[in-house]
Each structure stands twice: as structure tokens, then as C-alpha cells.
Amino acid sequence: MTKVSNAEMVGMSSERLERIGESMRSLIDSNKIPGTVTLVARKGKVVHFEANGSRDIERDQPMKKDTIFRIYSQSKPVTGVALMMLFEEGKFLLTDKIAKYLPEFKNMQVFTKGKGGRIETEPADSAITIQQLACHTSGLTYSFMPDPIGSKYLSEEIERGLGNIPSEGGLFFSDKPTKPPFKNLRDWTKSLAEMPLVAHPGTKWNYSLGMDVLGALIEEVADMSFGDFLKERIFEPLGMKDTGFTVPEGKLNKFAANYGPALQGGMVLMDDPKKSGYKNPPALESGGGGLVSTAEDYLKFAQMLLNKGEFEGRRYLGKKTVEFMTSDHMGIESADDGLTALFNMLGNNYKVRGMGFGITGSVVVNPALASLPVSKGVYSWGGAASTHFWIDHKEDLLGIVHTQLLPDGTYPIRELMQLATYQAIIDKK
């Protein structure tokens, strides 16, 4: 188990760090979230690592530091690192058209008007690039996005086999498809490419399945399965022993239950860990949302990024590659434009300003507009069940908060975690 160091040695207050647990327990005690694992590291030292609440309410199991969580879209930065490894090797350029490697994406059509079965389209002005897929500016979407093409994704069951997000209560997409499963990622991309785009490539930020397309690209250029690439190049070298697309039978006792908010208050069970689909290999290995992990495993991944590509003497990415990956690629400093007001996706809980986007993760471009005392340049992302991580190169700091409550944004867990972390910095540099 990871050793917790004296916070004062790295310019933080151990007393003030206790506010992290206080914030989390307030949410737990009010029956809003089941439990949390929170972790903070600065200057290479873990200064806070704490478990609170329950891992499985129904079985009266307490949350523990080694709990395995569904990290959903927190998988995306992992896919980004895999992508940049192959980019460094010269397997492709980010400006390459994705159709060069996946020809089904030639001659894309773009939505112009209509709804339901009466959608009108026009030819795309330009081809989708790899960089656009990594930055959510490709024109692809998700079935839960509030646009006519998202609805078409849903009716066509485009996301079947990609994830284990339950559909009870109308959350996200159906987990009970009526159509046969896709054979593999390439079989899936061929169906996805038949769907119209929501916007011309490069003209709009729109949360999407782009990272899953990148998984297919990685398979194509690496000549191995996406999961095998992640295992060989990232998970095994970093020692991420509890991270993958499945939870083995012998580890189900560490797997958290997943919850959603109940209409009458409190929580409702969404995924019983003993009956979960994660017990079996997924139909498709989703680079956009398929992984499970622990806070301790993700610490190693995040610390590697914070170290600009190096961890415990092994280099995974070059320094300049990580700087490029974690910088804003939107190019609009105001962060109040349609391209950079990124989280205006699913209602008021997502109206976050001051954010740009890099390769597979968000970047703070204006802390004042983001309304949190974080550094400019903070790189982060989270998952549908309210998990989150961030790295801060300026402060040599990282944070992780894991819980299991669908959907993300129901409560301000990320904001409370970041606030409690940054107010504990006391050095005078």
C-alpha cells in the first residue's frame, strides 16, 4: 500500500488536508454518494490517501483504499497516452486523415436539419483528422448528447457493446440491445461512419466517441488488440495490476457497487458488483469509457504524466510530447466561447467556464472563469460515475477522487475535492 508522507515537507498543511475527508463525509452522511477514495500527491509524495463511506451499501462493506472502480471516461487519457506513444514512433501524424487508416471515414456527411427519420445532410467540408478525434472536434457525438444525431445513435444502438453504463431510470444509453453485437472495433467503426456528423470537422467541440475510434486506430497501426497494447505498454510497466476491461472473479470482493440518485432521495443500486457485466470480457474494448481501476493504480499513471512522461526510471513519453498533450488545443483564450465552454452538455451541472481541451483531457485556461483556485494549465478528466483526476505541473501536484454515482455532475464532488486540496497549499514560492 502506498505510503503517506508528511504534508508539511512538500509545502502543504496536514491539518487543512483533513478538509478533503470532511467534504466527502458530508456528502456520504447526507446519503448523496456511497463512499469515496481520495488521494493527493505533491512533489512525488502522497500526502493524503483516505477511504470513506461504503463500497457496497447492500452488503454493508466499507470503502477501502484498494477498491476497484468503474472509471468510464477517465479511460480517455489512458487512450491518449497510447495514441501519443505511437505518434512518437512515427506511425502517423496527428494531422493525418483518419480515413488513411480507417477508410470507412471517407466522404462523411454532416447534419443540416431535421429530426427522427427525416434528417437532411450535406458533404463534410473537410476530412476528420486524428487530432480532431483526440480533442472532440471531429463532429462525432454520443447517444446521450441532446442533438438529433445523438438520438439517431440511440435508435441505431451504435454504442452497443462499448460499455457497461446501466440504462435503468433512463440514464445514458440502453444496455439491452436488440441488434447483434459488433464483431470487433473495425466492424463497429464501419457502422459509426455511416452516421452523419453533428458539425463539420474542426468547427465545434462536441463530446464524442472519438476515443473509441482511436482504439481502432491503435489496433490498426500497432497490429495487436487495443487491450493488449494498453497492458503491454502502460499497465504492466507502471504496475497497474487492478486496471483493465474486466474484473476477474478473484477480485470481485474489491469491486464497488454503482449507484444513481433515487427520485425520492438517497440512492438506488445501478450495478451489483457480483452480477456486473464487468465479470466478462466486453464485446468491444472501449478507449472512451471501458476501464476499471483503483486510486493507487491511477496514481501511477497520473504521476507519470505529472513527471512529463517518466515514472520510476522508465520513460513512457517524451517531455515535449506530454507538454503538447496537456496544453489547450482549442486556441480561444476567453474560454466562454462554444469551443471552450466545454461542459454545457447535459444541464446546469455541466455549465463550467474557463476550460479548454488538450489531447483526451480538459485544460484550465482561465481559473477565474472556472471559479476555482487552481493553476492555469491543469489537465484533467473524469468518468460518468463521478470519478475524477487532475495534474498540475505548476504546483507539481495531482489529485484523484473516486466514487460510484451516475451521472457525473449530480453533486460537485470534483469542485469540493479541488477546493479542499488547493486551500491546503502553504508554501511561499
PDB file of C-alpha atoms in Angstrom, residues 299-418:
ATOM      1  CA  LEU A 299      -1.835   7.437  -9.147  1.00  0.00           C
ATOM      2  CA  LYS A 300       0.992   5.749 -11.067  1.00  0.00           C
ATOM      3  CA  PHE A 301      -0.472   6.795 -14.413  1.00  0.00           C
ATOM      4  CA  ALA A 302      -1.112  10.368 -13.238  1.00  0.00           C
ATOM      5  CA  GLN A 303       2.338  10.677 -11.656  1.00  0.00           C
ATOM      6  CA  MET A 304       3.903   9.566 -14.946  1.00  0.00           C
ATOM      7  CA  LEU A 305       2.088  12.411 -16.710  1.00  0.00           C
ATOM      8  CA  LEU A 306       2.992  14.854 -13.941  1.00  0.00           C
ATOM      9  CA  ASN A 307       6.634  13.761 -14.344  1.00  0.00           C
ATOM     10  CA  LYS A 308       6.288  14.614 -18.049  1.00  0.00           C
ATOM     11  CA  GLY A 309       6.453  11.041 -19.268  1.00  0.00           C
ATOM     12  CA  GLU A 310       8.714   9.275 -16.751  1.00  0.00           C
ATOM     13  CA  PHE A 311       7.934   7.038 -13.776  1.00  0.00           C
ATOM     14  CA  GLU A 312      10.397   5.204 -11.525  1.00  0.00           C
ATOM     15  CA  GLY A 313      13.237   5.396 -14.021  1.00  0.00           C
ATOM     16  CA  ARG A 314      11.279   4.321 -17.091  1.00  0.00           C
ATOM     17  CA  ARG A 315      10.254   6.750 -19.821  1.00  0.00           C
ATOM     18  CA  TYR A 316       6.832   6.317 -21.426  1.00  0.00           C
ATOM     19  CA  LEU A 317       6.555   9.592 -23.363  1.00  0.00           C
ATOM     20  CA  GLY A 318       8.915  12.450 -24.151  1.00  0.00           C
ATOM     21  CA  LYS A 319       8.751  15.625 -22.087  1.00  0.00           C
ATOM     22  CA  LYS A 320       7.647  17.774 -25.027  1.00  0.00           C
ATOM     23  CA  THR A 321       5.004  15.222 -26.013  1.00  0.00           C
ATOM     24  CA  VAL A 322       3.383  15.436 -22.573  1.00  0.00           C
ATOM     25  CA  GLU A 323       3.550  19.236 -22.653  1.00  0.00           C
ATOM     26  CA  PHE A 324       1.831  19.159 -26.045  1.00  0.00           C
ATOM     27  CA  MET A 325      -0.757  16.617 -24.907  1.00  0.00           C
ATOM     28  CA  THR A 326      -1.700  18.571 -21.788  1.00  0.00           C
ATOM     29  CA  SER A 327      -1.859  22.019 -23.411  1.00  0.00           C
ATOM     30  CA  ASP A 328      -5.010  23.692 -24.710  1.00  0.00           C
ATOM     31  CA  HIS A 329      -5.712  22.815 -28.353  1.00  0.00           C
ATOM     32  CA  MET A 330      -8.826  24.967 -28.742  1.00  0.00           C
ATOM     33  CA  GLY A 331      -6.957  28.225 -29.279  1.00  0.00           C
ATOM     34  CA  ILE A 332      -9.528  30.541 -27.697  1.00  0.00           C
ATOM     35  CA  GLU A 333      -8.365  32.240 -24.500  1.00  0.00           C
ATOM     36  CA  SER A 334     -11.742  33.614 -23.436  1.00  0.00           C
ATOM     37  CA  ALA A 335     -12.980  30.121 -22.546  1.00  0.00           C
ATOM     38  CA  ASP A 336     -16.524  31.392 -22.821  1.00  0.00           C
ATOM     39  CA  ASP A 337     -16.949  30.507 -26.473  1.00  0.00           C
ATOM     40  CA  GLY A 338     -18.790  27.483 -27.849  1.00  0.00           C
ATOM     41  CA  LEU A 339     -15.466  25.763 -28.401  1.00  0.00           C
ATOM     42  CA  THR A 340     -14.185  26.200 -24.862  1.00  0.00           C
ATOM     43  CA  ALA A 341     -17.242  26.418 -22.616  1.00  0.00           C
ATOM     44  CA  LEU A 342     -16.889  22.667 -22.740  1.00  0.00           C
ATOM     45  CA  PHE A 343     -19.292  21.337 -20.214  1.00  0.00           C
ATOM     46  CA  ASN A 344     -22.527  22.881 -21.481  1.00  0.00           C
ATOM     47  CA  MET A 345     -23.602  19.342 -22.315  1.00  0.00           C
ATOM     48  CA  LEU A 346     -26.212  17.895 -20.001  1.00  0.00           C
ATOM     49  CA  GLY A 347     -27.771  20.665 -17.969  1.00  0.00           C
ATOM     50  CA  ASN A 348     -26.797  23.169 -15.319  1.00  0.00           C
ATOM     51  CA  ASN A 349     -24.351  20.877 -13.510  1.00  0.00           C
ATOM     52  CA  TYR A 350     -22.111  20.936 -16.578  1.00  0.00           C
ATOM     53  CA  LYS A 351     -22.014  24.696 -17.143  1.00  0.00           C
ATOM     54  CA  VAL A 352     -18.315  25.148 -16.413  1.00  0.00           C
ATOM     55  CA  ARG A 353     -16.389  28.031 -17.951  1.00  0.00           C
ATOM     56  CA  GLY A 354     -12.683  28.699 -18.219  1.00  0.00           C
ATOM     57  CA  MET A 355     -11.847  25.318 -19.708  1.00  0.00           C
ATOM     58  CA  GLY A 356     -10.041  24.363 -22.902  1.00  0.00           C
ATOM     59  CA  PHE A 357      -9.166  20.906 -24.153  1.00  0.00           C
ATOM     60  CA  GLY A 358      -5.953  19.069 -24.962  1.00  0.00           C
ATOM     61  CA  ILE A 359      -5.354  15.521 -26.149  1.00  0.00           C
ATOM     62  CA  THR A 360      -8.117  13.453 -24.470  1.00  0.00           C
ATOM     63  CA  GLY A 361      -8.419  15.746 -21.424  1.00  0.00           C
ATOM     64  CA  SER A 362      -9.561  19.203 -20.358  1.00  0.00           C
ATOM     65  CA  VAL A 363      -7.189  22.094 -19.648  1.00  0.00           C
ATOM     66  CA  VAL A 364      -7.874  25.087 -17.393  1.00  0.00           C
ATOM     67  CA  VAL A 365      -7.206  28.209 -19.446  1.00  0.00           C
ATOM     68  CA  ASN A 366      -8.771  30.744 -17.074  1.00  0.00           C
ATOM     69  CA  PRO A 367      -9.012  29.796 -13.363  1.00  0.00           C
ATOM     70  CA  ALA A 368     -11.116  32.879 -12.594  1.00  0.00           C
ATOM     71  CA  LEU A 369     -13.791  31.813 -15.066  1.00  0.00           C
ATOM     72  CA  ALA A 370     -13.525  28.236 -13.775  1.00  0.00           C
ATOM     73  CA  SER A 371     -14.293  29.679 -10.301  1.00  0.00           C
ATOM     74  CA  LEU A 372     -11.718  27.505  -8.523  1.00  0.00           C
ATOM     75  CA  PRO A 373      -8.266  28.441  -7.121  1.00  0.00           C
ATOM     76  CA  VAL A 374      -6.431  26.019  -9.405  1.00  0.00           C
ATOM     77  CA  SER A 375      -3.496  26.734 -11.701  1.00  0.00           C
ATOM     78  CA  LYS A 376      -3.737  27.706 -15.324  1.00  0.00           C
ATOM     79  CA  GLY A 377      -2.837  24.618 -17.319  1.00  0.00           C
ATOM     80  CA  VAL A 378      -4.353  21.990 -15.001  1.00  0.00           C
ATOM     81  CA  TYR A 379      -5.041  18.878 -17.111  1.00  0.00           C
ATOM     82  CA  SER A 380      -7.854  16.577 -16.051  1.00  0.00           C
ATOM     83  CA  TRP A 381     -10.775  14.356 -16.873  1.00  0.00           C
ATOM     84  CA  GLY A 382     -13.321  12.192 -15.115  1.00  0.00           C
ATOM     85  CA  GLY A 383     -15.898   9.488 -15.602  1.00  0.00           C
ATOM     86  CA  ALA A 384     -19.662   9.015 -15.723  1.00  0.00           C
ATOM     87  CA  ALA A 385     -19.813   7.563 -12.202  1.00  0.00           C
ATOM     88  CA  SER A 386     -18.253  10.710 -10.677  1.00  0.00           C
ATOM     89  CA  THR A 387     -14.585   9.725 -10.705  1.00  0.00           C
ATOM     90  CA  HIS A 388     -12.002  12.411 -11.438  1.00  0.00           C
ATOM     91  CA  PHE A 389      -8.271  13.073 -11.629  1.00  0.00           C
ATOM     92  CA  TRP A 390      -6.072  16.067 -12.391  1.00  0.00           C
ATOM     93  CA  ILE A 391      -2.411  17.005 -12.686  1.00  0.00           C
ATOM     94  CA  ASP A 392      -0.940  20.460 -12.072  1.00  0.00           C
ATOM     95  CA  HIS A 393       2.570  20.949 -13.455  1.00  0.00           C
ATOM     96  CA  LYS A 394       2.910  24.414 -11.914  1.00  0.00           C
ATOM     97  CA  GLU A 395       2.346  23.139  -8.368  1.00  0.00           C
ATOM     98  CA  ASP A 396       3.805  19.637  -9.016  1.00  0.00           C
ATOM     99  CA  LEU A 397       0.509  18.302  -7.711  1.00  0.00           C
ATOM    100  CA  LEU A 398      -2.038  15.631  -8.589  1.00  0.00           C
ATOM    101  CA  GLY A 399      -5.391  14.643  -7.171  1.00  0.00           C
ATOM    102  CA  ILE A 400      -7.772  11.712  -7.522  1.00  0.00           C
ATOM    103  CA  VAL A 401     -11.314  11.307  -6.228  1.00  0.00           C
ATOM    104  CA  HIS A 402     -13.201   8.083  -6.895  1.00  0.00           C
ATOM    105  CA  THR A 403     -16.796   7.264  -6.054  1.00  0.00           C
ATOM    106  CA  GLN A 404     -19.600   5.425  -7.902  1.00  0.00           C
ATOM    107  CA  LEU A 405     -22.591   7.629  -8.607  1.00  0.00           C
ATOM    108  CA  LEU A 406     -24.203   8.057 -12.012  1.00  0.00           C
ATOM    109  CA  PRO A 407     -24.302  10.545 -13.629  1.00  0.00           C
ATOM    110  CA  ASP A 408     -21.228  12.690 -13.149  1.00  0.00           C
ATOM    111  CA  GLY A 409     -22.132  16.227 -12.118  1.00  0.00           C
ATOM    112  CA  THR A 410     -25.017  15.209  -9.854  1.00  0.00           C
ATOM    113  CA  TYR A 411     -23.064  16.732  -6.958  1.00  0.00           C
ATOM    114  CA  PRO A 412     -19.960  18.994  -7.045  1.00  0.00           C
ATOM    115  CA  ILE A 413     -17.540  16.250  -5.993  1.00  0.00           C
ATOM    116  CA  ARG A 414     -14.690  17.399  -8.241  1.00  0.00           C
ATOM    117  CA  GLU A 415     -15.064  21.015  -7.173  1.00  0.00           C
ATOM    118  CA  LEU A 416     -15.082  20.161  -3.461  1.00  0.00           C
ATOM    119  CA  MET A 417     -12.050  17.899  -3.872  1.00  0.00           C
ATOM    120  CA  GLN A 418     -10.043  20.514  -5.754  1.00  0.00           C
TER     121      GLN A 418
END
